[in-house]
Coordinates of N, CA and C in Angstrom, one line a residue:
X1 N -22.0 -19.4 -66.1 CA -22.3 -20.7 -65.9 C -21.3 -21.5 -65.1
X2 N -20.0 -21.1 -65.2 CA -19.0 -21.8 -64.4 C -19.0 -21.5 -62.9
X3 N -19.6 -20.4 -62.6 CA -19.7 -20.1 -61.2 C -20.7 -21.0 -60.4
X4 N -21.7 -21.5 -61.1 CA -22.7 -22.3 -60.4 C -22.1 -23.5 -59.8
X5 N -21.2 -24.3 -60.4 CA -20.7 -25.5 -59.8 C -19.8 -25.1 -58.6
X6 N -19.1 -24.0 -58.7 CA -18.2 -23.6 -57.6 C -19.1 -23.2 -56.4
X7 N -20.2 -22.4 -56.6 CA -21.1 -22.1 -55.5 C -21.7 -23.3 -54.9
X8 N -22.1 -24.2 -55.7 CA -22.7 -25.5 -55.2 C -21.7 -26.3 -54.4
X9 N -20.4 -26.3 -54.8 CA -19.4 -27.0 -54.0 C -19.2 -26.3 -52.7
X10 N -19.1 -25.0 -52.6 CA -18.9 -24.2 -51.4 C -20.1 -24.5 -50.5
X11 N -21.3 -24.4 -51.0 CA -22.5 -24.7 -50.2 C -22.5 -26.1 -49.7
X12 N -22.2 -27.1 -50.5 CA -22.1 -28.5 -50.0 C -21.1 -28.6 -48.9
X13 N -19.9 -28.0 -49.0 CA -18.9 -28.0 -48.0 C -19.4 -27.4 -46.7
X14 N -20.1 -26.3 -46.8 CA -20.7 -25.6 -45.6 C -21.7 -26.5 -44.9
X15 N -22.5 -27.2 -45.7 CA -23.5 -28.2 -45.1 C -22.8 -29.3 -44.4
X16 N -21.7 -29.8 -45.0 CA -20.9 -30.9 -44.4 C -20.3 -30.4 -43.0
X17 N -19.8 -29.2 -43.0 CA -19.2 -28.7 -41.8 C -20.2 -28.5 -40.7
X18 N -21.4 -28.0 -41.1 CA -22.5 -27.8 -40.1 C -23.0 -29.1 -39.6
X19 N -23.1 -30.1 -40.4 CA -23.6 -31.4 -39.9 C -22.5 -32.0 -39.0
X20 N -21.2 -31.9 -39.4 CA -20.2 -32.4 -38.5 C -20.2 -31.7 -37.2
X21 N -20.4 -30.4 -37.2 CA -20.4 -29.6 -35.9 C -21.6 -30.1 -35.0
X22 N -22.7 -30.3 -35.7 CA -23.9 -30.7 -34.9 C -23.7 -32.1 -34.3
X23 N -23.1 -33.0 -35.1 CA -22.8 -34.4 -34.5 C -21.8 -34.3 -33.4
X24 N -20.8 -33.4 -33.6 CA -19.8 -33.2 -32.5 C -20.4 -32.7 -31.2
X25 N -21.3 -31.7 -31.3 CA -21.9 -31.2 -30.1 C -22.8 -32.2 -29.5
X26 N -23.6 -33.0 -30.3 CA -24.4 -34.1 -29.7 C -23.5 -35.1 -29.0
X27 N -22.4 -35.5 -29.6 CA -21.5 -36.4 -29.0 C -21.0 -35.9 -27.7
X28 N -20.6 -34.6 -27.7 CA -20.1 -34.0 -26.5 C -21.1 -33.9 -25.3
X29 N -22.4 -33.5 -25.7 CA -23.4 -33.5 -24.7 C -23.7 -34.9 -24.1
X30 N -23.7 -35.9 -25.0 CA -24.0 -37.3 -24.5 C -22.8 -37.7 -23.6
X31 N -21.6 -37.4 -23.9 CA -20.5 -37.7 -23.1 C -20.6 -37.0 -21.8
X32 N -21.0 -35.8 -21.7 CA -21.2 -35.0 -20.5 C -22.3 -35.7 -19.6
X33 N -23.4 -36.1 -20.2 CA -24.4 -36.8 -19.5 C -23.9 -38.1 -18.9
X34 N -23.2 -38.8 -19.6 CA -22.6 -40.1 -19.1 C -21.6 -39.8 -18.0
X35 N -20.8 -38.8 -18.2 CA -19.8 -38.4 -17.2 C -20.5 -38.0 -15.9
X36 N -21.7 -37.3 -16.0 CA -22.4 -36.9 -14.8 C -22.9 -38.1 -14.0
X37 N -23.1 -39.2 -14.6 CA -23.5 -40.4 -13.9 C -22.4 -41.2 -13.2
X38 N -21.2 -40.8 -13.4 CA -20.0 -41.4 -12.8 C -19.6 -40.6 -11.6
X39 N -18.5 -41.0 -11.1 CA -17.9 -40.3 -9.9 C -17.0 -39.1 -10.4
X40 N -17.2 -38.6 -11.6 CA -16.3 -37.5 -12.1 C -16.9 -36.2 -11.6
X41 N -17.1 -36.0 -10.4 CA -17.6 -34.7 -9.8 C -16.9 -34.5 -8.5
X42 N -17.0 -33.3 -8.0 CA -16.4 -32.9 -6.8 C -17.5 -32.5 -5.8
X43 N -17.4 -32.9 -4.6 CA -18.4 -32.5 -3.6 C -17.8 -31.3 -2.9
X44 N -18.5 -30.1 -3.0 CA -17.9 -28.9 -2.3 C -18.6 -28.6 -1.0
X45 N -19.8 -29.2 -0.8 CA -20.4 -29.1 0.5 C -20.8 -30.5 0.9
X46 N -20.4 -31.0 2.1 CA -20.8 -32.4 2.5 C -21.2 -32.3 3.9
X47 N -22.5 -32.2 4.1 CA -23.0 -32.1 5.5 C -24.2 -33.1 5.6
X48 N -24.6 -33.4 6.8 CA -25.8 -34.3 7.0 C -27.0 -33.5 6.7
X49 N -27.9 -34.0 5.8 CA -29.1 -33.4 5.4 C -30.0 -33.0 6.7
X50 N -30.0 -33.9 7.6 CA -30.8 -33.7 8.8 C -30.3 -32.5 9.7
X51 N -29.1 -32.1 9.5 CA -28.5 -31.0 10.2 C -29.0 -29.6 9.7
X52 N -29.6 -29.6 8.5 CA -30.1 -28.3 8.0 C -31.4 -27.9 8.7
X53 N -31.4 -26.7 9.2 CA -32.5 -26.2 10.0 C -33.3 -25.1 9.3
X54 N -32.8 -24.5 8.3 CA -33.4 -23.4 7.5 C -32.9 -23.5 6.1
X55 N -33.8 -23.1 5.2 CA -33.3 -23.0 3.8 C -34.3 -22.0 3.1
X56 N -33.8 -21.4 2.1 CA -34.6 -20.5 1.2 C -34.0 -20.6 -0.2
X57 N -34.9 -20.4 -1.2 CA -34.5 -20.5 -2.6 C -35.4 -19.6 -3.4
X58 N -34.9 -19.2 -4.6 CA -35.7 -18.5 -5.5 C -36.2 -19.4 -6.6
X59 N -37.5 -19.1 -6.9 CA -38.1 -19.8 -8.1 C -39.2 -18.9 -8.7
X60 N -39.1 -18.8 -10.0 CA -40.1 -18.0 -10.7 C -40.3 -16.6 -10.2
X61 N -39.2 -16.0 -9.8 CA -39.2 -14.6 -9.3 C -39.6 -14.4 -7.9
X62 N -39.9 -15.5 -7.2 CA -40.2 -15.4 -5.7 C -39.2 -16.1 -4.9
X63 N -39.1 -15.7 -3.6 CA -38.2 -16.4 -2.7 C -39.1 -17.1 -1.7
X64 N -38.7 -18.3 -1.4 CA -39.5 -19.2 -0.5 C -38.5 -19.6 0.6
X65 N -39.0 -19.5 1.9 CA -38.2 -19.8 3.0 C -38.9 -20.8 3.9
X66 N -38.1 -21.8 4.4 CA -38.6 -22.9 5.2 C -37.7 -23.0 6.5
X67 N -38.4 -23.4 7.6 CA -37.7 -23.6 8.8 C -38.1 -24.9 9.5
X68 N -37.2 -25.6 10.2 CA -37.6 -26.8 10.9 C -37.7 -26.6 12.4
X69 N -38.8 -27.0 12.9 CA -39.1 -26.9 14.3 C -39.5 -28.3 14.8
X70 N -38.8 -28.9 15.8 CA -39.2 -30.2 16.3 C -39.3 -31.2 15.2
X71 N -38.4 -31.3 14.3 CA -38.3 -32.2 13.2 C -39.5 -32.1 12.2
X72 N -40.1 -30.9 12.2 CA -41.2 -30.7 11.2 C -40.8 -29.4 10.4
X73 N -41.0 -29.5 9.1 CA -40.7 -28.3 8.2 C -41.9 -27.5 8.0
X74 N -41.7 -26.1 8.1 CA -42.8 -25.2 7.9 C -42.4 -24.1 6.9
X75 N -43.3 -23.8 6.1 CA -43.1 -22.6 5.1 C -43.3 -21.4 6.0
X76 N -42.3 -20.5 6.0 CA -42.2 -19.4 6.9 C -43.4 -18.4 6.7
X77 N -43.9 -18.2 5.5 CA -45.0 -17.3 5.2 C -46.3 -17.8 5.5
X78 N -46.4 -19.2 5.7 CA -47.7 -19.8 6.0 C -47.5 -21.1 6.8
X79 N -47.3 -21.0 8.1 CA -46.9 -22.1 8.9 C -48.1 -23.2 9.0
X80 N -49.2 -22.8 8.5 CA -50.4 -23.8 8.6 C -50.3 -24.8 7.4
X81 N -49.4 -24.6 6.4 CA -49.3 -25.5 5.3 C -48.7 -26.8 5.8
X82 N -49.2 -27.9 5.4 CA -48.7 -29.3 5.7 C -47.7 -29.6 4.6
X83 N -46.4 -29.4 4.9 CA -45.4 -29.7 3.9 C -44.9 -31.1 3.8
X84 N -44.8 -31.7 2.6 CA -44.4 -33.1 2.4 C -42.9 -33.2 2.7
X85 N -42.6 -33.9 3.8 CA -41.2 -34.1 4.2 C -40.4 -34.8 3.2
X86 N -40.9 -35.7 2.4 CA -40.1 -36.4 1.4 C -39.6 -35.4 0.3
X87 N -40.4 -34.5 0.0 CA -40.0 -33.5 -1.0 C -38.9 -32.6 -0.4
X88 N -39.1 -32.2 0.8 CA -38.1 -31.4 1.5 C -36.8 -32.1 1.6
X89 N -36.8 -33.4 2.0 CA -35.6 -34.2 2.1 C -34.9 -34.4 0.8
X90 N -35.6 -34.6 -0.3 CA -35.0 -34.7 -1.6 C -34.3 -33.4 -1.9
X91 N -34.9 -32.2 -1.7 CA -34.3 -30.9 -2.0 C -33.1 -30.7 -1.1
X92 N -33.2 -31.0 0.2 CA -32.0 -30.8 1.1 C -30.9 -31.7 0.8
X93 N -31.1 -32.9 0.3 CA -30.0 -33.8 -0.1 C -29.1 -33.2 -1.1
X94 N -29.7 -32.4 -2.1 CA -29.0 -31.8 -3.1 C -28.1 -30.7 -2.5
X95 N -28.6 -30.0 -1.5 CA -27.8 -29.0 -0.9 C -26.7 -29.5 0.1
X96 N -27.1 -30.6 0.8 CA -26.1 -31.2 1.7 C -24.9 -31.9 1.1
X97 N -25.1 -32.5 -0.1 CA -24.1 -33.1 -0.8 C -24.0 -32.4 -2.2
X98 N -23.5 -31.2 -2.2 CA -23.4 -30.3 -3.3 C -22.3 -30.8 -4.3
X99 N -22.7 -31.3 -5.4 CA -21.8 -31.8 -6.4 C -21.6 -30.9 -7.6
X100 N -20.3 -30.7 -7.9 CA -20.0 -29.8 -9.1 C -19.2 -30.7 -10.1
X101 N -19.3 -30.3 -11.3 CA -18.7 -31.0 -12.4 C -17.2 -30.5 -12.6
X102 N -17.1 -29.2 -12.4 CA -15.8 -28.6 -12.6 C -15.7 -27.3 -11.9
X103 N -14.5 -26.7 -11.8 CA -14.4 -25.4 -11.1 C -13.4 -24.6 -11.9
X104 N -13.6 -23.3 -11.8 CA -12.6 -22.3 -12.4 C -12.2 -21.4 -11.2
X105 N -10.9 -21.4 -11.0 CA -10.4 -20.7 -9.8 C -9.9 -19.3 -10.2
X106 N -9.8 -18.4 -9.2 CA -9.2 -17.1 -9.4 C -10.0 -16.3 -10.4
X107 N -11.3 -16.3 -10.4 CA -12.1 -15.6 -11.4 C -12.1 -14.1 -10.9
X108 N -11.9 -13.2 -11.8 CA -11.9 -11.8 -11.4 C -13.1 -11.1 -12.0
X109 N -13.8 -11.7 -13.0 CA -14.9 -11.0 -13.6 C -16.1 -12.0 -13.6
X110 N -16.9 -11.9 -12.5 CA -18.0 -12.8 -12.3 C -19.1 -12.6 -13.4
X111 N -19.1 -11.4 -14.0 CA -20.2 -11.1 -14.9 C -20.2 -12.0 -16.1
X112 N -19.1 -12.5 -16.5 CA -19.0 -13.4 -17.7 C -19.7 -14.7 -17.4
X113 N -20.0 -15.0 -16.2 CA -20.7 -16.2 -15.8 C -22.2 -15.9 -15.3
X114 N -22.6 -14.7 -15.5 CA -23.9 -14.3 -15.0 C -24.0 -14.2 -13.5
X115 N -22.9 -14.0 -12.9 CA -22.9 -14.0 -11.4 C -22.6 -12.6 -10.8
X116 N -22.9 -11.5 -11.6 CA -22.7 -10.2 -11.2 C -24.0 -9.6 -10.6
X117 N -25.2 -9.9 -11.1 CA -26.5 -9.5 -10.6 C -27.6 -10.3 -11.3
X118 N -28.7 -10.4 -10.7 CA -29.8 -11.0 -11.3 C -29.7 -12.6 -11.2
X119 N -28.9 -13.1 -10.4 CA -28.7 -14.5 -10.3 C -29.7 -15.1 -9.3
X120 N -29.9 -16.4 -9.3 CA -30.7 -17.1 -8.3 C -29.9 -17.3 -7.0
X121 N -30.5 -17.3 -5.9 CA -29.8 -17.5 -4.6 C -30.5 -18.6 -3.8
X122 N -29.6 -19.5 -3.3 CA -30.0 -20.5 -2.4 C -29.3 -20.2 -1.0
X123 N -30.0 -20.3 0.1 CA -29.4 -20.1 1.4 C -29.9 -21.2 2.3
X124 N -28.9 -21.7 3.1 CA -29.3 -22.7 4.1 C -28.4 -22.7 5.3
X125 N -28.9 -23.2 6.4 CA -28.1 -23.1 7.7 C -28.2 -24.5 8.4
X126 N -27.1 -24.8 9.1 CA -27.2 -25.8 10.1 C -27.0 -25.1 11.4
X127 N -26.9 -25.9 12.5 CA -26.7 -25.3 13.8 C -25.5 -24.4 13.9
X128 N -24.5 -24.7 13.1 CA -23.2 -23.9 13.3 C -22.6 -23.4 12.0
X129 N -23.3 -23.6 10.8 CA -22.8 -23.1 9.6 C -23.9 -22.5 8.7
X130 N -23.5 -21.6 7.8 CA -24.5 -21.1 6.9 C -23.8 -21.1 5.5
X131 N -24.7 -21.3 4.5 CA -24.2 -21.4 3.1 C -25.1 -20.5 2.2
X132 N -24.4 -19.9 1.3 CA -25.1 -19.1 0.3 C -24.6 -19.4 -1.1
X133 N -25.5 -19.8 -2.0 CA -25.1 -20.1 -3.4 C -25.7 -19.2 -4.3
X134 N -25.0 -18.7 -5.3 CA -25.5 -17.9 -6.4 C -25.4 -18.7 -7.6
X135 N -26.5 -18.8 -8.4 CA -26.6 -19.5 -9.6 C -26.6 -18.5 -10.7
X136 N -25.7 -18.6 -11.7 CA -25.6 -17.6 -12.8 C -26.2 -18.2 -14.1
X137 N -25.5 -17.9 -15.1 CA -25.9 -18.3 -16.5 C -25.8 -19.8 -16.8
X138 N -26.4 -20.2 -17.8 CA -26.3 -21.5 -18.3 C -25.4 -21.5 -19.5
X139 N -24.5 -22.4 -19.6 CA -23.6 -22.5 -20.8 C -24.4 -23.2 -21.8
X140 N -24.6 -22.6 -23.0 CA -25.5 -23.1 -24.0 C -24.8 -24.3 -24.7
X141 N -23.5 -24.4 -24.7 CA -22.8 -25.5 -25.3 C -22.8 -26.8 -24.4
X142 N -22.4 -26.6 -23.2 CA -22.3 -27.8 -22.3 C -23.5 -28.1 -21.5
X143 N -24.4 -27.1 -21.3 CA -25.6 -27.2 -20.6 C -25.4 -27.1 -19.1
X144 N -24.2 -26.8 -18.6 CA -24.0 -26.6 -17.2 C -24.4 -25.2 -16.7
X145 N -24.6 -25.0 -15.5 CA -24.9 -23.7 -14.9 C -23.7 -23.3 -14.1
X146 N -23.5 -22.0 -14.0 CA -22.4 -21.5 -13.2 C -22.9 -21.1 -11.8
X147 N -22.1 -21.4 -10.8 CA -22.4 -21.2 -9.4 C -21.2 -20.6 -8.7
X148 N -21.5 -19.7 -7.7 CA -20.4 -19.2 -6.9 C -21.0 -19.0 -5.5
X149 N -20.0 -18.9 -4.6 CA -20.4 -18.5 -3.2 C -19.8 -17.1 -3.0
X150 N -20.5 -16.3 -2.2 CA -20.1 -15.0 -1.9 C -18.7 -14.9 -1.4
X151 N -17.9 -13.9 -1.7 CA -16.6 -13.7 -1.3 C -15.6 -14.8 -1.7
X152 N -16.0 -15.6 -2.6 CA -15.0 -16.6 -3.2 C -14.7 -16.1 -4.6
X153 N -13.5 -16.6 -5.1 CA -13.2 -16.3 -6.5 C -13.2 -17.5 -7.4
X154 N -13.9 -18.5 -6.9 CA -14.1 -19.8 -7.7 C -15.5 -19.8 -8.2
X155 N -15.6 -20.2 -9.5 CA -16.9 -20.4 -10.2 C -17.0 -21.9 -10.4
X156 N -18.1 -22.5 -9.9 CA -18.3 -23.9 -10.1 C -19.3 -24.1 -11.2
X157 N -19.2 -25.3 -11.8 CA -20.1 -25.7 -12.9 C -21.0 -26.8 -12.3
X158 N -22.3 -26.6 -12.3 CA -23.2 -27.6 -11.8 C -24.2 -28.0 -12.9
X159 N -24.6 -29.3 -12.8 CA -25.6 -29.7 -13.8 C -27.0 -29.5 -13.3
X160 N -27.9 -29.2 -14.2 CA -29.3 -28.9 -13.9 C -29.9 -29.8 -12.8
X161 N -29.8 -31.1 -13.1 CA -30.5 -32.0 -12.2 C -29.8 -32.2 -10.9
X162 N -28.5 -31.7 -10.8 CA -27.8 -31.9 -9.5 C -28.3 -30.9 -8.4
X163 N -29.0 -29.9 -8.8 CA -29.5 -28.9 -7.8 C -30.8 -28.3 -8.3
X164 N -30.8 -27.6 -9.4 CA -31.9 -26.7 -9.8 C -33.2 -27.4 -10.0
X165 N -33.2 -28.6 -10.6 CA -34.4 -29.3 -10.9 C -35.3 -29.6 -9.7
X166 N -34.6 -29.9 -8.6 CA -35.3 -30.2 -7.4 C -36.0 -29.0 -6.7
X167 N -35.6 -27.8 -7.1 CA -36.2 -26.6 -6.5 C -37.1 -25.8 -7.4
X168 N -37.6 -26.5 -8.5 CA -38.6 -25.8 -9.3 C -40.0 -26.1 -8.8
X169 N -40.3 -25.6 -7.7 CA -41.6 -25.8 -7.1 C -41.9 -24.7 -6.1
X170 N -43.2 -24.5 -6.0 CA -43.7 -23.5 -5.0 C -44.0 -24.3 -3.7
X171 N -44.2 -23.6 -2.6 CA -44.7 -24.3 -1.4 C -46.0 -25.0 -1.6
X172 N -46.9 -24.5 -2.4 CA -48.1 -25.2 -2.7 C -47.9 -26.5 -3.4
X173 N -46.8 -26.6 -4.2 CA -46.4 -27.8 -4.9 C -45.9 -28.9 -3.9
X174 N -45.5 -28.4 -2.7 CA -44.8 -29.2 -1.7 C -45.8 -29.7 -0.6
X175 N -47.0 -29.3 -0.7 CA -48.0 -29.7 0.3 C -48.3 -31.2 0.2
X176 N -48.7 -31.8 1.4 CA -49.1 -33.1 1.4 C -50.5 -33.2 0.7
X177 N -50.6 -34.1 -0.3 CA -51.9 -34.3 -0.9 C -52.6 -35.5 -0.3
X178 N -53.9 -35.3 -0.2 CA -54.7 -36.4 0.4 C -55.4 -37.2 -0.6

């Protein structure tokens, strides 16, 4: 009978610790969201959106490529599609002004960030430069995604809405609707 109060006390302490941890994680996530709304980020690519002439990205297991000819964007696999320029410009703005929350330098093991294989890839070009971005795993605690550029040893942390959210669409989703 004396064990029951002790077990109850241990269980109550465990519940208090779990509630405190939950509140702490919620507080941290809220603080990160607020921080994302401020100037607490680093721009690692800063180009003019209008200078981008090609881009491709992966979504839902498929790769979609687009090219600009005479200021008009075309889906490479079906140039007859009438692509909504406003959607493309929103997407390209995310690539042209690529914002990261934080970076980790001199990384020797990319696999711990999901950047060894099976990652998403974004590629884009201007008249004189090209960029390749690999998106790896999502950090389940902070909610950031890991990103790296080939042949670099820096891993960047990006927020979902700073890049990925704009690219969750197929070319059919980007067509002009009448």
